[in-house]
Amino acid sequence: ATTTSICQFSTSGSVKGLCVPSGGFSWMSSVRVWGACWVPNLLGPGNMSVTSSRFSVGLGSGYSGGYACNLGGGFRSSFGVVGGLLGGSEKETMQNLNDRLASYLEKVRALEEANADLEVKIHDWDKKQGPGPTLDYSHYFKTTEDLRSKILTATVDNANVVLQIDNARLAADDFRTKYETELNLRMSVEADINGLRRVLDELTLARTDLEMQIESLKEELVYMRKNHEEEMNSLRSQVGGDVNVEMDAAPGVDLSRILNEMRDQYEKIAEKNRKDAEEWFFSKTEELNREVATNSELVQSGKSEISELRRTMQNLEIELQSQLSMKASLENSLEETKGRYCMQLAQIQEMISSVEEQLAQLRCEMEQQNQEYKILLDVKTRLEQEIATYRRLLEGEDAHIACPPLVTPSLPSSPGTSTSRQIRTKVVDVHDGKVVSSHEQVLRS
């Protein structure tokens, strides 16, 4: 018998078929249906199922089974439908899907007919072959059940192991969180311990200071007691002397009472000093504790400031070192420059000295040439004068015109004496400004 109904399909939905033969074997098959539609309720809501008639498989033994194909519906439509009314394109799509469903149903019917034919053929073949020996698979059932139970047990064990792994992972995460928390707490406690150690050191210093003050007060007390004893001894000696001297005076002074009064007075003073020291010690201790409590933040800020100043100092020291190295390099370059310029200055001084020597030599040569020039000029002047004199003599000038430096006058004449005239001519040969030769000629008249 075959029953059909219309189901809902969604995009990329799956249609599963289930075929279960009587032998206990089962498998799943899936048919992918593409498209998205909502088929109108033609034959009523529900699922579409195709059930074939029962058939038997021979192969030497008879098997009876059934073939069932279920198409599960219940998917949402991909198109919006209100009151069963659809648009034009949606109607065409739905019509196309209905046609495809009709063709699919025809194929199902054809497969059912082929299945019926195969059942008939198998039944006929089974009849022709006759009943064969029946195989007994009952001894495999126990093994199968054992294996199935083992598989189930292994699956449960695997699930337990996975659960234990998850629990261990969670426990590890919890322990990691606790470890980080404890580590942070440990670091904070160590920081507090370091701070308390610093406070303890400060309190130790304060206690040492106070102990030193107590020791000084004790020494002062011992010193006061010693002075008291000395004063008591001096007073006793004075009182004893007075008794010896003033035997007939008024009744003697009660020394024991005076000593007791002085002892009480000094004990009161010592007690007062002790109380004052204790009060001062406790007041200083309380004041110190208050200062420690109130100045902790200032100490922290001071330490941070000190660290900041220390970093600044380190930076400044680094900068100072760089500046010092730069200064050293500049000093080295300055020394090199000084040395180079000193060498250049020495060379220039040597050049100046050589030039001065050359200049002095040139001056000497110029002086010598000047002297030679003066000599030559004098010679020239004398020669010009002699030439002029000779010219005048040749022209018949008077005899009294003569060259003064070259004419040597005679002695003055006296009455009754004669006079004579002497003319001296000097010839000088000059070559390139130098005197080569010279000679004189004397002419007397």
Coordinates of C-alpha atoms in Angstrom, one line a residue:
A1 CA 0.0 0.0 0.0
T2 CA 1.2 3.5 -0.8
T3 CA 0.3 6.7 1.0
T4 CA 1.5 10.2 0.0
S5 CA 1.3 13.6 1.6
I6 CA 2.8 17.0 1.1
C7 CA 5.7 18.3 3.3
Q8 CA 7.6 21.5 3.8
F9 CA 11.1 21.8 2.3
S10 CA 13.6 24.5 3.2
T11 CA 16.8 25.5 1.4
S12 CA 19.4 22.7 1.5
G13 CA 17.1 20.5 3.5
S14 CA 17.6 16.8 3.7
V15 CA 15.2 14.0 2.9
K16 CA 16.2 10.8 4.7
G17 CA 15.2 7.3 3.7
L18 CA 15.2 4.3 6.0
C19 CA 15.3 0.8 4.8
V20 CA 15.2 -2.0 7.4
P21 CA 15.3 -5.6 6.2
S22 CA 14.2 -8.4 8.5
G23 CA 17.8 -9.6 8.9
G24 CA 18.6 -6.9 11.4
F25 CA 20.8 -4.8 9.1
S26 CA 20.1 -1.1 8.8
W27 CA 21.5 1.8 6.9
M28 CA 20.6 5.5 6.3
S29 CA 20.4 7.3 3.0
S30 CA 19.9 11.0 2.4
V31 CA 18.6 12.8 -0.6
R32 CA 19.5 16.5 -0.9
V33 CA 16.6 18.7 -2.1
W34 CA 17.6 22.2 -3.3
G35 CA 15.2 25.1 -3.3
A36 CA 13.0 26.7 -0.8
C37 CA 9.2 26.5 -0.9
W38 CA 6.1 25.8 1.1
V39 CA 3.8 23.4 -0.7
P40 CA 0.2 24.2 -0.2
N41 CA -1.8 21.7 1.8
L42 CA -3.2 19.7 -1.1
L43 CA -3.5 16.3 0.5
G44 CA -3.3 17.4 4.2
P45 CA -0.5 18.3 6.6
G46 CA 2.0 15.8 7.8
N47 CA 4.9 13.8 6.3
M48 CA 5.3 12.1 3.0
S49 CA 6.0 8.4 3.3
V50 CA 6.3 5.8 0.6
T51 CA 6.0 2.2 1.7
S52 CA 6.6 -0.7 -0.5
S53 CA 5.2 -4.1 -0.2
R54 CA 7.1 -6.7 1.6
F55 CA 9.6 -8.9 -0.3
S56 CA 11.7 -11.9 0.4
V57 CA 15.3 -12.5 -0.5
G58 CA 16.3 -16.1 -1.3
L59 CA 20.0 -16.7 -2.1
G60 CA 19.7 -20.1 -0.7
S61 CA 17.4 -19.2 2.2
G62 CA 14.3 -17.2 2.7
Y63 CA 14.4 -13.6 4.0
S64 CA 11.4 -11.5 4.6
G65 CA 11.7 -7.7 5.0
G66 CA 10.2 -4.4 4.2
Y67 CA 11.3 -1.3 2.3
A68 CA 10.2 2.0 3.8
C69 CA 11.1 5.5 2.7
N70 CA 10.2 8.4 4.9
L71 CA 10.4 12.0 3.9
G72 CA 10.5 14.2 7.0
G73 CA 8.9 17.5 6.8
G74 CA 8.5 20.3 9.3
F75 CA 10.9 22.8 7.8
R76 CA 10.1 26.5 7.6
S77 CA 9.3 28.1 4.4
S78 CA 11.8 30.6 2.9
F79 CA 9.0 32.7 1.4
G80 CA 6.5 34.7 3.4
V81 CA 3.0 33.5 3.0
V82 CA 0.0 35.3 4.4
G83 CA -3.4 33.5 4.2
G84 CA -2.1 31.1 1.4
L85 CA -1.7 34.0 -1.1
L86 CA 1.5 34.2 -3.1
G87 CA 2.9 36.5 -5.7
G88 CA 3.3 35.8 -9.4
S89 CA 7.0 34.7 -9.3
E90 CA 6.4 32.7 -6.2
K91 CA 3.5 30.9 -7.8
E92 CA 5.7 30.0 -10.7
T93 CA 8.4 28.7 -8.4
M94 CA 5.7 26.7 -6.4
Q95 CA 4.3 25.3 -9.7
N96 CA 7.8 24.3 -10.7
L97 CA 8.3 22.5 -7.4
N98 CA 4.9 20.8 -7.6
D99 CA 5.9 19.5 -11.1
R100 CA 9.2 18.3 -9.7
L101 CA 7.4 16.6 -6.9
A102 CA 4.9 14.9 -9.3
S103 CA 7.9 13.6 -11.4
Y104 CA 9.5 12.4 -8.2
L105 CA 6.3 10.6 -7.2
E106 CA 6.2 9.0 -10.6
K107 CA 9.7 7.8 -10.2
V108 CA 8.8 6.4 -6.8
R109 CA 5.9 4.5 -8.3
A110 CA 8.2 3.2 -11.1
L111 CA 10.6 2.0 -8.5
E112 CA 7.8 0.3 -6.5
E113 CA 6.7 -1.5 -9.7
A114 CA 10.3 -2.6 -10.4
N115 CA 10.6 -3.7 -6.7
A116 CA 7.5 -5.8 -7.1
D117 CA 8.8 -7.3 -10.3
L118 CA 12.1 -8.1 -8.5
E119 CA 10.2 -9.7 -5.6
V120 CA 8.3 -11.9 -8.0
K121 CA 11.5 -12.9 -9.8
I122 CA 13.3 -13.6 -6.5
H123 CA 10.3 -15.6 -5.3
D124 CA 10.3 -17.6 -8.5
W125 CA 14.1 -18.2 -8.4
D126 CA 13.7 -19.3 -4.8
K127 CA 11.1 -21.8 -5.7
K128 CA 13.3 -23.1 -8.6
Q129 CA 16.3 -23.5 -6.4
G130 CA 14.5 -25.2 -3.6
P131 CA 15.0 -24.9 0.1
G132 CA 18.7 -24.9 0.9
P133 CA 20.5 -25.4 4.1
T134 CA 19.6 -22.9 6.7
L135 CA 22.7 -21.1 8.1
D136 CA 22.7 -20.7 11.9
Y137 CA 24.2 -17.3 12.9
S138 CA 23.0 -17.6 16.5
H139 CA 26.6 -18.3 17.8
Y140 CA 27.6 -14.8 16.4
F141 CA 24.9 -13.0 18.3
K142 CA 26.7 -13.5 21.7
T143 CA 30.0 -12.2 20.2
T144 CA 28.2 -9.3 18.7
E145 CA 26.5 -8.4 22.0
D146 CA 29.8 -8.7 23.8
L147 CA 31.5 -6.4 21.3
R148 CA 28.6 -4.0 21.5
S149 CA 28.8 -4.0 25.3
K150 CA 32.6 -3.5 25.1
I151 CA 32.1 -0.6 22.6
L152 CA 29.5 0.9 24.9
T153 CA 31.8 0.4 27.9
A154 CA 34.7 1.9 26.0
T155 CA 32.5 4.8 24.9
V156 CA 31.5 5.4 28.6
D157 CA 35.1 5.2 29.7
N158 CA 36.1 7.6 26.9
A159 CA 33.4 10.0 28.0
N160 CA 34.7 9.6 31.6
V161 CA 38.3 10.3 30.5
V162 CA 37.2 13.3 28.6
L163 CA 35.2 14.5 31.6
Q164 CA 38.2 13.9 33.8
I165 CA 40.4 15.8 31.3
D166 CA 38.0 18.7 31.4
N167 CA 37.9 18.6 35.2
A168 CA 41.7 18.5 35.3
R169 CA 41.9 21.5 32.9
L170 CA 39.4 23.4 35.0
A171 CA 41.4 22.5 38.1
A172 CA 44.6 23.6 36.4
D173 CA 43.0 26.9 35.5
D174 CA 41.8 27.3 39.0
F175 CA 45.2 26.5 40.4
R176 CA 46.8 28.9 37.9
T177 CA 44.5 31.6 39.1
K178 CA 45.2 30.8 42.7
Y179 CA 48.9 30.8 42.0
E180 CA 48.8 34.2 40.3
T181 CA 46.7 35.5 43.2
E182 CA 49.2 34.1 45.8
L183 CA 52.1 35.4 43.7
N184 CA 50.6 38.9 43.7
L185 CA 49.9 38.6 47.4
R186 CA 53.4 37.4 48.1
M187 CA 54.9 40.3 46.1
S188 CA 52.7 42.8 48.1
V189 CA 53.7 41.1 51.4
E190 CA 57.4 41.3 50.4
A191 CA 56.9 45.0 49.6
D192 CA 55.3 45.5 53.0
I193 CA 58.0 43.5 54.7
N194 CA 60.7 45.7 53.0
G195 CA 58.8 48.8 54.1
L196 CA 58.5 47.4 57.6
R197 CA 62.2 46.6 57.6
R198 CA 63.0 50.1 56.8
V199 CA 60.7 51.3 59.6
L200 CA 62.4 48.7 61.9
D201 CA 65.8 50.1 61.0
E202 CA 64.6 53.6 61.8
L203 CA 63.1 52.5 65.1
T204 CA 66.3 50.6 65.9
L205 CA 68.3 53.8 65.3
A206 CA 65.8 55.7 67.5
R207 CA 66.0 53.1 70.2
T208 CA 69.8 53.2 70.0
D209 CA 69.7 57.0 70.4
L210 CA 67.4 56.7 73.3
E211 CA 69.5 54.0 74.9
M212 CA 72.5 56.3 74.5
Q213 CA 70.5 59.1 76.2
I214 CA 69.6 56.7 79.0
E215 CA 73.2 55.8 79.5
S216 CA 74.2 59.4 79.6
L217 CA 71.4 60.1 82.2
K218 CA 72.7 57.1 84.2
E219 CA 76.2 58.5 84.1
E220 CA 74.8 61.8 85.1
L221 CA 73.0 60.2 88.0
V222 CA 76.2 58.4 89.1
Y223 CA 78.0 61.6 88.8
M224 CA 75.3 63.4 90.9
R225 CA 75.5 60.6 93.5
K226 CA 79.2 60.9 93.6
N227 CA 78.9 64.7 94.1
H228 CA 76.3 64.0 96.8
E229 CA 78.6 61.6 98.6
E230 CA 81.4 64.2 98.4
E231 CA 79.2 66.9 99.7
M232 CA 78.0 64.6 102.5
N233 CA 81.5 63.8 103.5
S234 CA 82.5 67.5 103.4
L235 CA 79.4 68.4 105.5
R236 CA 80.3 65.6 108.0
S237 CA 83.8 66.8 108.3
Q238 CA 82.6 70.4 108.7
V239 CA 80.0 69.3 111.4
G240 CA 82.7 67.3 113.2
G241 CA 85.0 70.3 113.3
D242 CA 82.3 72.6 114.6
V243 CA 81.5 70.2 117.4
N244 CA 85.1 70.2 118.4
V245 CA 85.4 74.0 118.2
E246 CA 82.0 75.0 119.7
M247 CA 81.9 72.8 122.8
D248 CA 80.3 75.5 124.9
A249 CA 77.8 76.8 122.3
A250 CA 74.2 76.0 121.9
P251 CA 73.0 72.4 121.6
G252 CA 74.5 70.6 118.7
V253 CA 72.7 70.0 115.4
D254 CA 71.0 66.7 114.8
L255 CA 73.2 65.3 112.1
S256 CA 71.1 62.2 111.5
R257 CA 68.0 64.3 110.9
I258 CA 70.0 66.6 108.5
L259 CA 71.4 63.6 106.7
N260 CA 68.0 62.0 106.5
E261 CA 66.5 65.2 105.1
M262 CA 69.3 65.5 102.6
R263 CA 69.0 61.8 101.7
D264 CA 65.2 62.3 101.2
Q265 CA 65.8 65.4 99.2
Y266 CA 68.3 63.8 96.9
E267 CA 66.1 60.7 96.6
K268 CA 63.2 62.9 95.6
I269 CA 65.5 64.7 93.1
A270 CA 66.7 61.4 91.7
E271 CA 63.1 60.0 91.5
K272 CA 62.0 63.2 89.9
N273 CA 64.9 63.0 87.4
R274 CA 64.0 59.4 86.7
K275 CA 60.3 60.2 86.2
D276 CA 61.3 63.1 84.0
A277 CA 63.6 60.9 82.0
E278 CA 60.9 58.2 81.7
E279 CA 58.3 60.8 80.7
W280 CA 60.7 62.3 78.2
F281 CA 61.5 58.9 76.8
F282 CA 57.9 57.9 76.5
S283 CA 56.9 61.2 75.0
K284 CA 59.8 61.0 72.5
T285 CA 58.8 57.5 71.7
E286 CA 55.2 58.4 71.1
E287 CA 56.2 61.4 69.1
L288 CA 58.6 59.3 67.1
N289 CA 55.8 56.7 66.5
R290 CA 53.4 59.5 65.4
E291 CA 56.1 61.0 63.2
V292 CA 56.7 57.5 61.7
A293 CA 53.0 57.0 61.2
T294 CA 52.4 60.4 59.7
N295 CA 55.6 60.7 57.7
S296 CA 55.4 57.3 56.0
E297 CA 53.8 58.9 52.9
L298 CA 56.4 61.6 53.0
V299 CA 59.1 59.0 53.2
Q300 CA 57.7 57.2 50.2
S301 CA 57.3 60.4 48.3
G302 CA 60.8 61.4 49.4
K303 CA 62.2 58.0 48.3
S304 CA 60.4 58.3 44.9
E305 CA 61.8 61.8 44.6
I306 CA 65.2 60.5 45.6
S307 CA 65.0 57.8 43.0
E308 CA 63.9 60.4 40.5
L309 CA 66.7 62.7 41.5
R310 CA 69.1 59.7 41.3
R311 CA 68.0 59.0 37.8
T312 CA 68.3 62.7 37.0
M313 CA 71.8 62.6 38.5
Q314 CA 72.7 59.6 36.5
N315 CA 71.5 61.3 33.4
L316 CA 73.4 64.4 34.3
E317 CA 76.5 62.4 35.0
I318 CA 76.2 60.7 31.7
E319 CA 75.8 64.1 30.0
L320 CA 78.7 65.4 32.1
Q321 CA 80.9 62.5 30.9
S322 CA 79.9 63.2 27.4
Q323 CA 80.7 66.9 27.8
L324 CA 84.0 66.0 29.5
S325 CA 84.9 63.7 26.6
M326 CA 83.9 66.4 24.2
K327 CA 86.0 68.9 26.1
A328 CA 89.0 66.5 26.1
S329 CA 88.6 66.0 22.4
L330 CA 88.3 69.8 21.8
E331 CA 91.4 70.3 24.0
N332 CA 93.3 67.7 22.0
S333 CA 92.2 69.4 18.8
L334 CA 93.2 72.8 20.3
E335 CA 96.6 71.4 21.3
E336 CA 97.1 70.0 17.8
T337 CA 96.0 73.3 16.3
K338 CA 98.4 75.2 18.5
G339 CA 101.2 72.9 17.6
R340 CA 100.5 73.2 14.0
Y341 CA 100.2 77.0 14.1
C342 CA 103.4 77.1 16.2
M343 CA 105.2 75.1 13.5
Q344 CA 103.8 77.4 10.9
L345 CA 104.7 80.5 13.0
A346 CA 108.3 79.1 13.4
Q347 CA 108.5 78.6 9.6
I348 CA 107.1 82.1 9.1
Q349 CA 109.7 83.5 11.6
E350 CA 112.4 81.7 9.7
M351 CA 111.1 83.1 6.5
I352 CA 111.0 86.6 8.0
S353 CA 114.5 86.2 9.3
S354 CA 115.8 85.1 5.9
V355 CA 113.9 87.9 4.3
E356 CA 115.3 90.4 6.8
E357 CA 118.8 89.0 6.1
Q358 CA 118.2 89.4 2.4
L359 CA 116.8 92.9 3.0
A360 CA 119.9 93.8 5.1
Q361 CA 122.1 92.5 2.4
L362 CA 120.2 94.4 -0.2
R363 CA 120.5 97.5 2.0
C364 CA 124.2 97.0 2.2
E365 CA 124.4 96.5 -1.6
M366 CA 122.2 99.6 -2.1
E367 CA 124.5 101.6 0.2
Q368 CA 127.5 100.4 -1.7
Q369 CA 125.9 101.2 -5.0
N370 CA 124.8 104.6 -3.6
Q371 CA 128.4 105.3 -2.6
E372 CA 129.6 104.2 -6.0
Y373 CA 126.9 106.3 -7.6
K374 CA 128.0 109.3 -5.6
I375 CA 131.6 108.7 -6.6
L376 CA 130.6 108.4 -10.2
L377 CA 128.4 111.5 -9.9
D378 CA 131.3 113.4 -8.5
V379 CA 133.5 112.1 -11.2
K380 CA 130.9 113.1 -13.8
T381 CA 130.6 116.6 -12.3
R382 CA 134.4 117.0 -12.3
L383 CA 134.6 115.7 -15.9
E384 CA 131.9 118.1 -17.0
Q385 CA 133.7 121.0 -15.3
E386 CA 137.0 120.0 -16.9
I387 CA 135.2 119.7 -20.3
A388 CA 133.7 123.1 -19.8
T389 CA 137.1 124.4 -18.8
Y390 CA 138.7 122.9 -21.9
R391 CA 136.0 124.3 -24.1
R392 CA 136.5 127.8 -22.6
L393 CA 140.3 127.4 -23.1
L394 CA 139.8 126.3 -26.6
E395 CA 137.5 129.3 -27.3
G396 CA 140.1 131.7 -25.9
E397 CA 138.6 132.6 -22.6
D398 CA 140.5 134.3 -20.0
A399 CA 143.2 132.4 -18.1
H400 CA 141.7 133.3 -14.7
I401 CA 138.7 130.9 -15.3
A402 CA 139.9 127.6 -14.3
C403 CA 138.5 124.5 -12.5
P404 CA 138.9 125.1 -8.8
P405 CA 139.4 121.6 -7.7
L406 CA 141.7 120.7 -10.5
V407 CA 143.8 123.9 -10.7
T408 CA 146.4 124.3 -8.0
P409 CA 147.1 127.9 -7.5
S410 CA 150.7 129.0 -6.8
L411 CA 151.8 130.8 -3.7
P412 CA 150.8 134.4 -3.5
S413 CA 153.3 136.6 -5.2
S414 CA 155.3 139.1 -3.5
P415 CA 156.5 142.4 -4.9
G416 CA 159.4 141.8 -7.3
T417 CA 158.5 138.1 -8.0
S418 CA 157.1 136.4 -11.1
T419 CA 154.0 134.1 -11.2
S420 CA 153.4 130.8 -13.1
R421 CA 150.2 128.8 -14.0
Q422 CA 149.9 125.0 -13.9
I423 CA 147.0 123.1 -15.6
R424 CA 146.5 119.5 -14.5
T425 CA 144.2 117.3 -16.7
K426 CA 142.9 114.0 -15.3
V427 CA 141.6 111.3 -17.7
V428 CA 139.3 108.6 -16.2
D429 CA 138.1 105.5 -18.2
V430 CA 134.7 104.3 -16.9
H431 CA 133.2 101.0 -18.0
D432 CA 129.6 99.8 -16.8
G433 CA 129.7 102.4 -14.0
K434 CA 133.2 101.2 -12.8
V435 CA 136.5 103.1 -13.1
V436 CA 138.8 101.1 -15.3
S437 CA 141.8 103.4 -15.5
S438 CA 142.8 107.0 -14.8
H439 CA 145.8 109.2 -15.6
E440 CA 146.8 112.9 -15.2
Q441 CA 148.5 115.4 -17.5
V442 CA 150.1 118.5 -16.1
L443 CA 150.5 121.6 -18.3
R444 CA 152.7 124.5 -17.0
S445 CA 152.8 128.1 -18.5

